[in-house]
Amino acid sequence: MLFAPIGRFITLCARHAWLVVALFCVLSGAGVYAGMTQLGVTTDTSKMLSPRLEWKQRSDEMGRLFPQKENLLVAVVEADLPEEGQETARQLAEKLGADHQHFSFANRPDANPYLERNGLMFLEPKPLASILNDTIAAQPFLSALAQDPSARGLFGALSLIAEGVKAGQANLAGFQAPLTGFANTLEKAADGKADLMSWQRLLGGQLSDLAGRYQFVITKPILDYGSFQPGGAAADAMRDAIKTLEFVKNGHAKVYLTGQVQLDDEEFATVAEGMVAGLIGSLALVTLWLTLAVRSWRVVLPIVITLVVGLLLTTGFAAVAVGTLNLISVAFAILFVGIAVDFAIQFSVRFRAQSPIATGKDGMYEALRMTGEETGHQILVASLATSAGFLAFTPTAFLGVAQLGLIAGIGMLVAFICTTTLLPALLCICHPPLNCPSMGYVWMKPVDVKIRHHRKWLLAFFGVIAIAGLALVPALQFDGDPLHTKNPNSEGMRALSLLINNPQTSPYSAELLVKSLDEAQKEADRLDELPDVHDVMWLGSYVPTQQPEKLALIQDAASMLLPTLIVPNPKPAPDAAALRESAASTAKALGEVLDKLPANDPLRRIQAALARLATARDETVLAANTALVRFLPPELAQLKSMLQAGPVTIHDVPPVIANDYLLPDGRALVEVHPKGVMSSSGALRKFVGSLQKIEPDMAGTAVDIVESARSIVRAFEQAAGAAVVMIAIILMIALRRIKDMALVLAPLLLSALMTVILVVLLPETLNFANIIALPLLLGVGVSFNIYFVMNWRDGVQYPLASPTARAVLFSALTTGTAFGSLALSHHPGTASMGRLLLLSLACTLLGTLVFVPALLPKRPEDEA
């Protein structure tokens, strides 16, 4: 066996301690250099899965064909008034469009002249007729405003209403809401607290709500991939521009940043947030556990140095072999420390328990040789089995864990090499005291005996637990939505939450690329019939339907409205005196008809406010004029434009819209939006499943999320099976008995099933971040179980009283501390990873310290 060779090799390293240390210093320096010059980190979750997957190829092809939809930084404008939001978005788009250093383009998707001119055409005939009839009824009012687009013209129009009331010819039932809105604004203006009035809401009614509550500025930022936050400079430039906007400064508008670039940048920032403090706290606790485990700084220091050197060497390997880490593989450092520390603790605890015959240096060499012969082969088998468990994930399509598996797998071999070379050399240099039999827990002997006495009951209990775990396996749910692993309190996620309930702005959409526009129309009609579909967009969706009927209604209204709305020479802006005079005149006219108005009629409030305004100071009157008609001219211009709409065809759709749905080779895009909220995985799977029954080649965000979850689960099923087979082969070669191999694997299976129970009952949703608990469970569980089973083979009578149990316990504490720092992360994905790792570690520890002693077969020397 390898007992003697490993012992002699460790003694050799100890005899040439300074040479070994010097060699590792050189190797560590190389690892640091490689890490600093070649190692990067990406937060792009789209790179987590293999491009060989069919659905991934379709997704990547969509990104290549429609690059204008990829890597966007979006400003979401929320304002008190629709006009304030539009003006804020317009100003921001102009500023960002001129910033060619940070942005390739900046545009407002809802501000296209084509859409504005044909706005009425997209209404159904019945609501269109209602809106046009209301507008025609307001024709005298609008005519007065067109001739004099000021408060003076507005007051004059109100005088016309007074004349109509006096003559008994004014039906104001349909104008109560606009008059109430006007009364509110006028009263504030008369009190010297003028607020801008929305003419869209005043005149547009339900039409003003069609565009939605938010305005958007969509930009294509110039990314700096040399930075941890590639879009950081563009986002800062956007924020600087936002600060200068009028309605942002006065608090009437808010602008939020979102989009893939913002979310990715926030992802890294959230992962890094608190990392330094957490790392320092974790190292402090790890040092404490190590001190309690080995009881001497002369041993703690070599362990810490060995861990740091092993981590640097593993980092150097990662830089050379992988180059760019993802959000999962970046956790290799935690996994390395969590498992490698176990090797170092096992070696050191047993080293301190040795009682060599020789003294001085010779005694140190003898103790190291004895420790190597006792534990070297155990650590070797543990490192090989753990490495195999990690490497089993390397061939899978889940590149995130495949990277982690490769790095951590090689890292386990690095840890073994460091434990059997550098650690003995450092122990020899630090020369800690030996002959510490108290390294074991003598007081645990009665517990060992109790477990042996009641082993049948314990095994029956754990058997029930295993059956329960198996029954709950189907209840495990995997959430593949990357949005659920992001910080919901970040700016990008808060902005996204404003849009997620609207099917038109929800990020959960599906796409289909077809050969032609004709086929796009057929597919759109088919998909639109599905119950889970809210709407289907294709290029033809931008061509109004029922045009003859709608154009007839619009042209009838235009024949009556346009002659009075098109005024070549409107009156010049009035001064304060003219405004006061007009206010006084209108107040007088309304005052003469108050007895004919209901008690709650808004015209009463308007009359009182006008009377106050007629005696107000110049600045108050001028401010009132601005508040009342600031947004009137654009509204009148928009109304005139919509009344001049004409027939349109698909060829009239402007390129800025058409390019999102039609490729130069004639292929066309069909975009499907889901009905209802897609925040749950079940709803999303149902939506995607209904689409794929009709069109298996669907792509898009919703499909990516569902298919990525399937691919990840499939990858773990494959890797778990391969890992168990590889570990079984290694154990069979090392232990040479099927029974002994089963003694190692059975607790591993039990720990996994206990973890399943906790995940389902707590509950703790599985996602692409925390699912790495599975390879860690394999790694830690195999190590712990191997030590106990091999000790049992070597005749150790009381496993819980042995130094091995002490080493396992403190190894678990140090590993748990590292995982605990992850659980406290501000990043939900990282925090869930830490929680699940802690759960799996607790189950592994329970299986090792209770189930394994009960499972080990009875020997003649055992008490029970």
PDB file of C-alpha atoms in Angstrom, residues 713-860:
ATOM      1  CA  VAL A 713     -31.502  19.830 -14.168  1.00  0.00           C
ATOM      2  CA  ARG A 714     -30.494  17.417 -16.928  1.00  0.00           C
ATOM      3  CA  ALA A 715     -26.823  18.364 -16.481  1.00  0.00           C
ATOM      4  CA  PHE A 716     -26.986  17.690 -12.753  1.00  0.00           C
ATOM      5  CA  GLU A 717     -28.706  14.369 -13.244  1.00  0.00           C
ATOM      6  CA  GLN A 718     -25.957  13.315 -15.659  1.00  0.00           C
ATOM      7  CA  ALA A 719     -23.152  14.678 -13.492  1.00  0.00           C
ATOM      8  CA  ALA A 720     -24.509  13.194 -10.274  1.00  0.00           C
ATOM      9  CA  GLY A 721     -24.732   9.771 -11.871  1.00  0.00           C
ATOM     10  CA  ALA A 722     -21.234  10.048 -13.314  1.00  0.00           C
ATOM     11  CA  ALA A 723     -19.845  11.349 -10.011  1.00  0.00           C
ATOM     12  CA  VAL A 724     -21.267   8.457  -8.019  1.00  0.00           C
ATOM     13  CA  VAL A 725     -19.853   5.950 -10.534  1.00  0.00           C
ATOM     14  CA  MET A 726     -16.402   7.593 -10.536  1.00  0.00           C
ATOM     15  CA  ILE A 727     -16.315   7.837  -6.750  1.00  0.00           C
ATOM     16  CA  ALA A 728     -17.408   4.205  -6.479  1.00  0.00           C
ATOM     17  CA  ILE A 729     -14.592   3.115  -8.798  1.00  0.00           C
ATOM     18  CA  ILE A 730     -11.999   5.080  -6.797  1.00  0.00           C
ATOM     19  CA  LEU A 731     -13.310   3.659  -3.526  1.00  0.00           C
ATOM     20  CA  MET A 732     -13.346   0.145  -4.948  1.00  0.00           C
ATOM     21  CA  ILE A 733      -9.727   0.470  -6.026  1.00  0.00           C
ATOM     22  CA  ALA A 734      -8.683   1.992  -2.699  1.00  0.00           C
ATOM     23  CA  LEU A 735     -10.783  -0.141  -0.326  1.00  0.00           C
ATOM     24  CA  ARG A 736     -10.963  -3.312  -2.457  1.00  0.00           C
ATOM     25  CA  ARG A 737     -14.239  -4.418  -0.874  1.00  0.00           C
ATOM     26  CA  ILE A 738     -17.756  -3.696  -2.094  1.00  0.00           C
ATOM     27  CA  LYS A 739     -19.014  -3.573   1.494  1.00  0.00           C
ATOM     28  CA  ASP A 740     -16.530  -0.874   2.460  1.00  0.00           C
ATOM     29  CA  MET A 741     -17.366   1.091  -0.657  1.00  0.00           C
ATOM     30  CA  ALA A 742     -21.059   0.908   0.260  1.00  0.00           C
ATOM     31  CA  LEU A 743     -20.256   2.109   3.792  1.00  0.00           C
ATOM     32  CA  VAL A 744     -18.871   5.318   2.282  1.00  0.00           C
ATOM     33  CA  LEU A 745     -21.609   5.848  -0.309  1.00  0.00           C
ATOM     34  CA  ALA A 746     -24.639   5.049   1.879  1.00  0.00           C
ATOM     35  CA  PRO A 747     -24.148   8.051   4.217  1.00  0.00           C
ATOM     36  CA  LEU A 748     -23.577  10.194   1.138  1.00  0.00           C
ATOM     37  CA  LEU A 749     -26.971   9.180  -0.270  1.00  0.00           C
ATOM     38  CA  LEU A 750     -28.641   9.694   3.106  1.00  0.00           C
ATOM     39  CA  SER A 751     -27.182  13.192   3.430  1.00  0.00           C
ATOM     40  CA  ALA A 752     -28.527  14.064  -0.005  1.00  0.00           C
ATOM     41  CA  LEU A 753     -32.014  12.811   0.892  1.00  0.00           C
ATOM     42  CA  MET A 754     -32.003  14.695   4.203  1.00  0.00           C
ATOM     43  CA  THR A 755     -31.064  17.831   2.266  1.00  0.00           C
ATOM     44  CA  VAL A 756     -34.023  17.211  -0.061  1.00  0.00           C
ATOM     45  CA  ILE A 757     -36.364  17.081   2.951  1.00  0.00           C
ATOM     46  CA  LEU A 758     -35.073  20.393   4.317  1.00  0.00           C
ATOM     47  CA  VAL A 759     -35.211  22.078   0.908  1.00  0.00           C
ATOM     48  CA  VAL A 760     -38.858  21.086   0.450  1.00  0.00           C
ATOM     49  CA  LEU A 761     -40.013  21.831   3.997  1.00  0.00           C
ATOM     50  CA  LEU A 762     -38.322  25.184   4.601  1.00  0.00           C
ATOM     51  CA  PRO A 763     -38.743  25.785   1.581  1.00  0.00           C
ATOM     52  CA  GLU A 764     -35.555  26.731  -0.259  1.00  0.00           C
ATOM     53  CA  THR A 765     -36.013  27.059  -4.014  1.00  0.00           C
ATOM     54  CA  LEU A 766     -33.272  25.574  -6.156  1.00  0.00           C
ATOM     55  CA  ASN A 767     -31.718  27.935  -8.707  1.00  0.00           C
ATOM     56  CA  PHE A 768     -28.659  28.043 -10.924  1.00  0.00           C
ATOM     57  CA  ALA A 769     -26.646  29.680  -8.122  1.00  0.00           C
ATOM     58  CA  ASN A 770     -27.372  27.457  -5.122  1.00  0.00           C
ATOM     59  CA  ILE A 771     -27.468  24.157  -6.977  1.00  0.00           C
ATOM     60  CA  ILE A 772     -23.683  23.916  -6.549  1.00  0.00           C
ATOM     61  CA  ALA A 773     -24.487  22.549  -3.105  1.00  0.00           C
ATOM     62  CA  LEU A 774     -24.735  19.148  -4.815  1.00  0.00           C
ATOM     63  CA  PRO A 775     -21.079  18.848  -5.861  1.00  0.00           C
ATOM     64  CA  LEU A 776     -20.016  20.247  -2.507  1.00  0.00           C
ATOM     65  CA  LEU A 777     -22.171  17.677  -0.720  1.00  0.00           C
ATOM     66  CA  LEU A 778     -20.356  14.993  -2.680  1.00  0.00           C
ATOM     67  CA  GLY A 779     -16.961  16.464  -1.895  1.00  0.00           C
ATOM     68  CA  VAL A 780     -17.349  17.059   1.838  1.00  0.00           C
ATOM     69  CA  GLY A 781     -19.447  13.932   2.415  1.00  0.00           C
ATOM     70  CA  VAL A 782     -16.986  11.629   0.700  1.00  0.00           C
ATOM     71  CA  SER A 783     -14.067  13.071   2.663  1.00  0.00           C
ATOM     72  CA  PHE A 784     -15.722  12.748   6.055  1.00  0.00           C
ATOM     73  CA  ASN A 785     -17.051   9.252   5.391  1.00  0.00           C
ATOM     74  CA  ILE A 786     -13.751   7.952   4.033  1.00  0.00           C
ATOM     75  CA  TYR A 787     -11.901   8.955   7.219  1.00  0.00           C
ATOM     76  CA  PHE A 788     -14.363   7.103   9.454  1.00  0.00           C
ATOM     77  CA  VAL A 789     -14.577   3.980   7.294  1.00  0.00           C
ATOM     78  CA  MET A 790     -10.810   3.735   6.834  1.00  0.00           C
ATOM     79  CA  ASN A 791     -10.280   4.262  10.558  1.00  0.00           C
ATOM     80  CA  TRP A 792     -12.735   1.448  11.193  1.00  0.00           C
ATOM     81  CA  ARG A 793     -10.711  -0.725   8.795  1.00  0.00           C
ATOM     82  CA  ASP A 794      -7.574   0.178  10.735  1.00  0.00           C
ATOM     83  CA  GLY A 795      -9.166  -0.983  14.017  1.00  0.00           C
ATOM     84  CA  VAL A 796     -10.199   2.308  15.606  1.00  0.00           C
ATOM     85  CA  GLN A 797     -12.735   1.285  18.245  1.00  0.00           C
ATOM     86  CA  TYR A 798     -14.448   4.548  19.231  1.00  0.00           C
ATOM     87  CA  PRO A 799     -14.896   6.709  16.108  1.00  0.00           C
ATOM     88  CA  LEU A 800     -16.515   9.685  17.895  1.00  0.00           C
ATOM     89  CA  ALA A 801     -13.782   9.737  20.542  1.00  0.00           C
ATOM     90  CA  SER A 802     -10.961   9.696  17.989  1.00  0.00           C
ATOM     91  CA  PRO A 803      -8.941  12.702  16.750  1.00  0.00           C
ATOM     92  CA  THR A 804     -10.673  12.121  13.398  1.00  0.00           C
ATOM     93  CA  ALA A 805     -14.037  13.131  14.884  1.00  0.00           C
ATOM     94  CA  ARG A 806     -12.464  16.302  16.302  1.00  0.00           C
ATOM     95  CA  ALA A 807     -10.944  17.073  12.916  1.00  0.00           C
ATOM     96  CA  VAL A 808     -14.263  16.424  11.139  1.00  0.00           C
ATOM     97  CA  LEU A 809     -16.184  18.645  13.556  1.00  0.00           C
ATOM     98  CA  PHE A 810     -13.827  21.601  13.271  1.00  0.00           C
ATOM     99  CA  SER A 811     -13.478  21.073   9.558  1.00  0.00           C
ATOM    100  CA  ALA A 812     -17.264  21.375   9.347  1.00  0.00           C
ATOM    101  CA  LEU A 813     -17.173  24.523  11.493  1.00  0.00           C
ATOM    102  CA  THR A 814     -14.568  26.197   9.298  1.00  0.00           C
ATOM    103  CA  THR A 815     -16.392  25.164   6.144  1.00  0.00           C
ATOM    104  CA  GLY A 816     -19.708  26.315   7.612  1.00  0.00           C
ATOM    105  CA  THR A 817     -18.179  29.672   8.483  1.00  0.00           C
ATOM    106  CA  ALA A 818     -17.135  30.169   4.876  1.00  0.00           C
ATOM    107  CA  PHE A 819     -20.625  29.240   3.711  1.00  0.00           C
ATOM    108  CA  GLY A 820     -22.166  31.467   6.350  1.00  0.00           C
ATOM    109  CA  SER A 821     -20.422  34.466   4.849  1.00  0.00           C
ATOM    110  CA  LEU A 822     -22.153  33.613   1.558  1.00  0.00           C
ATOM    111  CA  ALA A 823     -25.524  33.264   3.286  1.00  0.00           C
ATOM    112  CA  LEU A 824     -25.203  36.847   4.579  1.00  0.00           C
ATOM    113  CA  SER A 825     -24.602  38.235   1.089  1.00  0.00           C
ATOM    114  CA  HIS A 826     -26.817  41.062  -0.207  1.00  0.00           C
ATOM    115  CA  HIS A 827     -27.117  39.119  -3.464  1.00  0.00           C
ATOM    116  CA  PRO A 828     -30.121  36.745  -3.280  1.00  0.00           C
ATOM    117  CA  GLY A 829     -28.491  34.124  -5.488  1.00  0.00           C
ATOM    118  CA  THR A 830     -25.288  34.080  -3.455  1.00  0.00           C
ATOM    119  CA  ALA A 831     -27.239  34.122  -0.190  1.00  0.00           C
ATOM    120  CA  SER A 832     -29.360  31.158  -1.312  1.00  0.00           C
ATOM    121  CA  MET A 833     -26.144  29.371  -2.253  1.00  0.00           C
ATOM    122  CA  GLY A 834     -24.789  29.915   1.260  1.00  0.00           C
ATOM    123  CA  ARG A 835     -28.030  28.747   2.903  1.00  0.00           C
ATOM    124  CA  LEU A 836     -28.236  25.573   0.852  1.00  0.00           C
ATOM    125  CA  LEU A 837     -24.564  24.832   1.430  1.00  0.00           C
ATOM    126  CA  LEU A 838     -25.116  25.180   5.183  1.00  0.00           C
ATOM    127  CA  LEU A 839     -28.118  22.854   5.010  1.00  0.00           C
ATOM    128  CA  SER A 840     -26.229  20.234   3.025  1.00  0.00           C
ATOM    129  CA  LEU A 841     -23.213  20.537   5.349  1.00  0.00           C
ATOM    130  CA  ALA A 842     -25.415  20.019   8.413  1.00  0.00           C
ATOM    131  CA  CYS A 843     -26.971  16.933   6.845  1.00  0.00           C
ATOM    132  CA  THR A 844     -23.539  15.614   5.886  1.00  0.00           C
ATOM    133  CA  LEU A 845     -22.235  16.129   9.410  1.00  0.00           C
ATOM    134  CA  LEU A 846     -25.249  14.368  10.910  1.00  0.00           C
ATOM    135  CA  GLY A 847     -24.790  11.464   8.535  1.00  0.00           C
ATOM    136  CA  THR A 848     -21.065  11.176   9.329  1.00  0.00           C
ATOM    137  CA  LEU A 849     -21.216  11.548  13.108  1.00  0.00           C
ATOM    138  CA  VAL A 850     -24.385   9.531  13.793  1.00  0.00           C
ATOM    139  CA  PHE A 851     -25.326   7.384  10.833  1.00  0.00           C
ATOM    140  CA  VAL A 852     -21.815   6.125   9.982  1.00  0.00           C
ATOM    141  CA  PRO A 853     -20.987   4.876  13.543  1.00  0.00           C
ATOM    142  CA  ALA A 854     -24.344   3.074  13.606  1.00  0.00           C
ATOM    143  CA  LEU A 855     -23.813   1.656  10.127  1.00  0.00           C
ATOM    144  CA  LEU A 856     -20.307   0.272  10.658  1.00  0.00           C
ATOM    145  CA  PRO A 857     -20.485  -3.522  11.104  1.00  0.00           C
ATOM    146  CA  LYS A 858     -19.693  -4.994  14.510  1.00  0.00           C
ATOM    147  CA  ARG A 859     -16.221  -6.394  15.119  1.00  0.00           C
ATOM    148  CA  PRO A 860     -15.046  -8.769  17.894  1.00  0.00           C
TER     149      PRO A 860
END
